[in-house]
Amino acid sequence: MTKSAGATRSLTARLLMGVGLPMIALAVALGLGGGLMIRATVTAVNDRILEAAARGIADSLTIEEGEIALDLSPAIFGMLENAARDNVYYTIRYQGRALTGYGDLPQISPGGSEDDTAFGDARYLNRDIRIVAKTRRLPGLDAPVLIEVAETLDARKADTDRLLTGLFVLEAALILLAVLLLPFAVRWGLRPVTRIQAELDHRVATDLTPLPLRAVPMELRNLVKAFNAMLGRLGGAMAAMRQFTGDASHQMRTPLSILRTHVAVLRDAAPGSPEAAQSLDDIERGTIRLNHLISQLLALARADNATRGGIPAEAVDLRDIVAAVVAEQRDNALRAGVSLIVMPGSEALVRTVPALAVELLSNLIDNAIRHGSAGEVVRVAVVDGPLILIEDEGPGIPHSERERVFTRFAQLPRDARSEGSGLGLSIALSLAEAIGAELRLEDGANGAGLRVAIRFPLA
């Protein structure tokens, strides 16, 4: 099983759990609610019949010669007959005295107004019963007559059990059907994910074409859009890597070709001859250029990693960073015949990554020295802002080219034959972004040369 298939199966299991368990819980809740409604409905229906019997008895009461008389029809109790053969009891009371019926039947009070009715549960002759009590006022009597009718609960229990059994069977069938059909429903719902998985499995590693959205459900569209955006970023990164690799190989090919050519010349030249000396000089220059290029490529890689890595910063004084870098670059300046001068400045505490700040400043000062001529001056100053200013007296960079020179391996037309690789300012920009500094190019003093300003975040 592939990892993607395992992930899909895990998603299926989660969907089954997330959908199946709530459905089962809902079915159980509906079953409980249905059971309560069944009990209430059976009670209400049978109470209505019981009340009708009590009303029939009440309607049968008359006054004959000042006495209460009862003309009871057999149909009144016939309506209470059922398959369970429940026992039926009644009593008629006046002023607390039982006139007829079961005198020991439990008594409930419905009130004293006309046609008041009350229901209650009791126990009679060791059996549970349901009682309805109803009052009826007759002409010439000072108090209402109380009529009570009761029945045992066998029929009610049988009806309730039958309906509850039917409900349970239906609920069980519903849950079973849901359990059986839910996996198929989930798999059917996940078909778009499976199609996407199949398409990705059949792609070659270099195919970063965005996934089509036409067959993607709305619920997955944002996810697929985010995945397409990631593919776009990955494609851009791969294109940049291919471009960088191509440019780096092109830059390294020249010094390597020089080395191979002059090694071949040395093999044929006589030791100590002018040709051998010239080849050795060219080999040394090529080696220096190749070493510088490799150092810059490594610095560029460190800058890229620092931009992605988020190295913690600390509070430092810019003057200490400038002093350390200038001391390191003095030998390069002396070899190039350039004067490297540090202008005095006040304390400037900033929050930065010292190692990356040193690398940034080293690249910029090295760049200024390489593009300067013998006898020129490179000035480094720390000013309020806090800023580090690096100013040279070289040819400068035209305004129209100042954005392009931050591109990797970009060189001005005038520098096409120089030994530079076009990486210095690109490395500096990446390092500045990694430490949260702002880098900009300005005109030098009196419009001559170039001034680079680096603004650091305050501590």
PDB file of N, CA, C and O in Angstrom, residues 272-297:
ATOM      1  N   GLY A 272      61.047  27.992 -16.680  1.00  0.00           N
ATOM      2  CA  GLY A 272      61.658  29.313 -16.553  1.00  0.00           C
ATOM      3  C   GLY A 272      61.450  30.200 -17.742  1.00  0.00           C
ATOM      4  O   GLY A 272      61.889  31.365 -17.733  1.00  0.00           O
ATOM      5  N   SER A 273      60.788  29.704 -18.791  1.00  0.00           N
ATOM      6  CA  SER A 273      60.559  30.532 -19.984  1.00  0.00           C
ATOM      7  C   SER A 273      59.463  31.552 -19.717  1.00  0.00           C
ATOM      8  O   SER A 273      58.658  31.398 -18.801  1.00  0.00           O
ATOM      9  N   PRO A 274      59.431  32.647 -20.519  1.00  0.00           N
ATOM     10  CA  PRO A 274      58.356  33.649 -20.343  1.00  0.00           C
ATOM     11  C   PRO A 274      56.965  33.031 -20.491  1.00  0.00           C
ATOM     12  O   PRO A 274      56.027  33.429 -19.811  1.00  0.00           O
ATOM     13  N   GLU A 275      56.815  32.046 -21.406  1.00  0.00           N
ATOM     14  CA  GLU A 275      55.509  31.415 -21.576  1.00  0.00           C
ATOM     15  C   GLU A 275      55.083  30.687 -20.296  1.00  0.00           C
ATOM     16  O   GLU A 275      53.915  30.743 -19.877  1.00  0.00           O
ATOM     17  N   ALA A 276      56.043  30.000 -19.647  1.00  0.00           N
ATOM     18  CA  ALA A 276      55.713  29.286 -18.411  1.00  0.00           C
ATOM     19  C   ALA A 276      55.351  30.260 -17.297  1.00  0.00           C
ATOM     20  O   ALA A 276      54.403  30.034 -16.530  1.00  0.00           O
ATOM     21  N   ALA A 277      56.084  31.370 -17.203  1.00  0.00           N
ATOM     22  CA  ALA A 277      55.783  32.373 -16.167  1.00  0.00           C
ATOM     23  C   ALA A 277      54.414  32.991 -16.382  1.00  0.00           C
ATOM     24  O   ALA A 277      53.645  33.201 -15.434  1.00  0.00           O
ATOM     25  N   GLN A 278      54.110  33.304 -17.676  1.00  0.00           N
ATOM     26  CA  GLN A 278      52.802  33.881 -17.970  1.00  0.00           C
ATOM     27  C   GLN A 278      51.688  32.891 -17.637  1.00  0.00           C
ATOM     28  O   GLN A 278      50.644  33.263 -17.080  1.00  0.00           O
ATOM     29  N   SER A 279      51.894  31.621 -17.925  1.00  0.00           N
ATOM     30  CA  SER A 279      50.868  30.613 -17.611  1.00  0.00           C
ATOM     31  C   SER A 279      50.673  30.479 -16.111  1.00  0.00           C
ATOM     32  O   SER A 279      49.538  30.339 -15.626  1.00  0.00           O
ATOM     33  N   LEU A 280      51.763  30.520 -15.364  1.00  0.00           N
ATOM     34  CA  LEU A 280      51.636  30.438 -13.909  1.00  0.00           C
ATOM     35  C   LEU A 280      50.862  31.625 -13.357  1.00  0.00           C
ATOM     36  O   LEU A 280      50.042  31.475 -12.444  1.00  0.00           O
ATOM     37  N   ASP A 281      51.118  32.830 -13.901  1.00  0.00           N
ATOM     38  CA  ASP A 281      50.364  34.014 -13.460  1.00  0.00           C
ATOM     39  C   ASP A 281      48.873  33.863 -13.778  1.00  0.00           C
ATOM     40  O   ASP A 281      48.012  34.181 -12.948  1.00  0.00           O
ATOM     41  N   ASP A 282      48.605  33.366 -14.981  1.00  0.00           N
ATOM     42  CA  ASP A 282      47.189  33.194 -15.349  1.00  0.00           C
ATOM     43  C   ASP A 282      46.525  32.115 -14.498  1.00  0.00           C
ATOM     44  O   ASP A 282      45.343  32.225 -14.132  1.00  0.00           O
ATOM     45  N   ILE A 283      47.270  31.058 -14.193  1.00  0.00           N
ATOM     46  CA  ILE A 283      46.711  30.009 -13.324  1.00  0.00           C
ATOM     47  C   ILE A 283      46.411  30.575 -11.945  1.00  0.00           C
ATOM     48  O   ILE A 283      45.368  30.266 -11.339  1.00  0.00           O
ATOM     49  N   GLU A 284      47.299  31.429 -11.432  1.00  0.00           N
ATOM     50  CA  GLU A 284      47.060  32.020 -10.109  1.00  0.00           C
ATOM     51  C   GLU A 284      45.821  32.905 -10.119  1.00  0.00           C
ATOM     52  O   GLU A 284      44.987  32.834  -9.213  1.00  0.00           O
ATOM     53  N   ARG A 285      45.700  33.746 -11.182  1.00  0.00           N
ATOM     54  CA  ARG A 285      44.513  34.604 -11.258  1.00  0.00           C
ATOM     55  C   ARG A 285      43.232  33.764 -11.397  1.00  0.00           C
ATOM     56  O   ARG A 285      42.203  34.064 -10.785  1.00  0.00           O
ATOM     57  N   GLY A 286      43.302  32.709 -12.210  1.00  0.00           N
ATOM     58  CA  GLY A 286      42.131  31.849 -12.354  1.00  0.00           C
ATOM     59  C   GLY A 286      41.762  31.147 -11.058  1.00  0.00           C
ATOM     60  O   GLY A 286      40.576  30.984 -10.727  1.00  0.00           O
ATOM     61  N   THR A 287      42.794  30.732 -10.321  1.00  0.00           N
ATOM     62  CA  THR A 287      42.535  30.074  -9.035  1.00  0.00           C
ATOM     63  C   THR A 287      41.907  31.042  -8.053  1.00  0.00           C
ATOM     64  O   THR A 287      40.966  30.686  -7.324  1.00  0.00           O
ATOM     65  N   ILE A 288      42.424  32.271  -8.020  1.00  0.00           N
ATOM     66  CA  ILE A 288      41.849  33.287  -7.124  1.00  0.00           C
ATOM     67  C   ILE A 288      40.395  33.567  -7.506  1.00  0.00           C
ATOM     68  O   ILE A 288      39.513  33.656  -6.642  1.00  0.00           O
ATOM     69  N   ARG A 289      40.169  33.692  -8.813  1.00  0.00           N
ATOM     70  CA  ARG A 289      38.784  33.957  -9.258  1.00  0.00           C
ATOM     71  C   ARG A 289      37.863  32.802  -8.903  1.00  0.00           C
ATOM     72  O   ARG A 289      36.739  33.000  -8.452  1.00  0.00           O
ATOM     73  N   LEU A 290      38.346  31.566  -9.137  1.00  0.00           N
ATOM     74  CA  LEU A 290      37.524  30.400  -8.818  1.00  0.00           C
ATOM     75  C   LEU A 290      37.276  30.304  -7.320  1.00  0.00           C
ATOM     76  O   LEU A 290      36.156  29.989  -6.884  1.00  0.00           O
ATOM     77  N   ASN A 291      38.296  30.576  -6.525  1.00  0.00           N
ATOM     78  CA  ASN A 291      38.121  30.559  -5.072  1.00  0.00           C
ATOM     79  C   ASN A 291      37.115  31.606  -4.619  1.00  0.00           C
ATOM     80  O   ASN A 291      36.257  31.345  -3.749  1.00  0.00           O
ATOM     81  N   HIS A 292      37.197  32.795  -5.235  1.00  0.00           N
ATOM     82  CA  HIS A 292      36.240  33.852  -4.883  1.00  0.00           C
ATOM     83  C   HIS A 292      34.814  33.460  -5.275  1.00  0.00           C
ATOM     84  O   HIS A 292      33.861  33.697  -4.516  1.00  0.00           O
ATOM     85  N   LEU A 293      34.679  32.859  -6.452  1.00  0.00           N
ATOM     86  CA  LEU A 293      33.350  32.453  -6.907  1.00  0.00           C
ATOM     87  C   LEU A 293      32.756  31.396  -5.980  1.00  0.00           C
ATOM     88  O   LEU A 293      31.582  31.474  -5.592  1.00  0.00           O
ATOM     89  N   ILE A 294      33.570  30.395  -5.613  1.00  0.00           N
ATOM     90  CA  ILE A 294      33.071  29.359  -4.713  1.00  0.00           C
ATOM     91  C   ILE A 294      32.694  29.947  -3.363  1.00  0.00           C
ATOM     92  O   ILE A 294      31.659  29.595  -2.768  1.00  0.00           O
ATOM     93  N   SER A 295      33.503  30.887  -2.870  1.00  0.00           N
ATOM     94  CA  SER A 295      33.188  31.545  -1.592  1.00  0.00           C
ATOM     95  C   SER A 295      31.863  32.289  -1.683  1.00  0.00           C
ATOM     96  O   SER A 295      31.050  32.255  -0.757  1.00  0.00           O
ATOM     97  N   GLN A 296      31.634  32.945  -2.824  1.00  0.00           N
ATOM     98  CA  GLN A 296      30.376  33.680  -2.984  1.00  0.00           C
ATOM     99  C   GLN A 296      29.187  32.734  -3.094  1.00  0.00           C
ATOM    100  O   GLN A 296      28.106  33.013  -2.568  1.00  0.00           O
ATOM    101  N   LEU A 297      29.384  31.617  -3.796  1.00  0.00           N
ATOM    102  CA  LEU A 297      28.293  30.644  -3.885  1.00  0.00           C
ATOM    103  C   LEU A 297      27.947  30.082  -2.512  1.00  0.00           C
ATOM    104  O   LEU A 297      26.767  29.906  -2.175  1.00  0.00           O
TER     105      LEU A 297
END
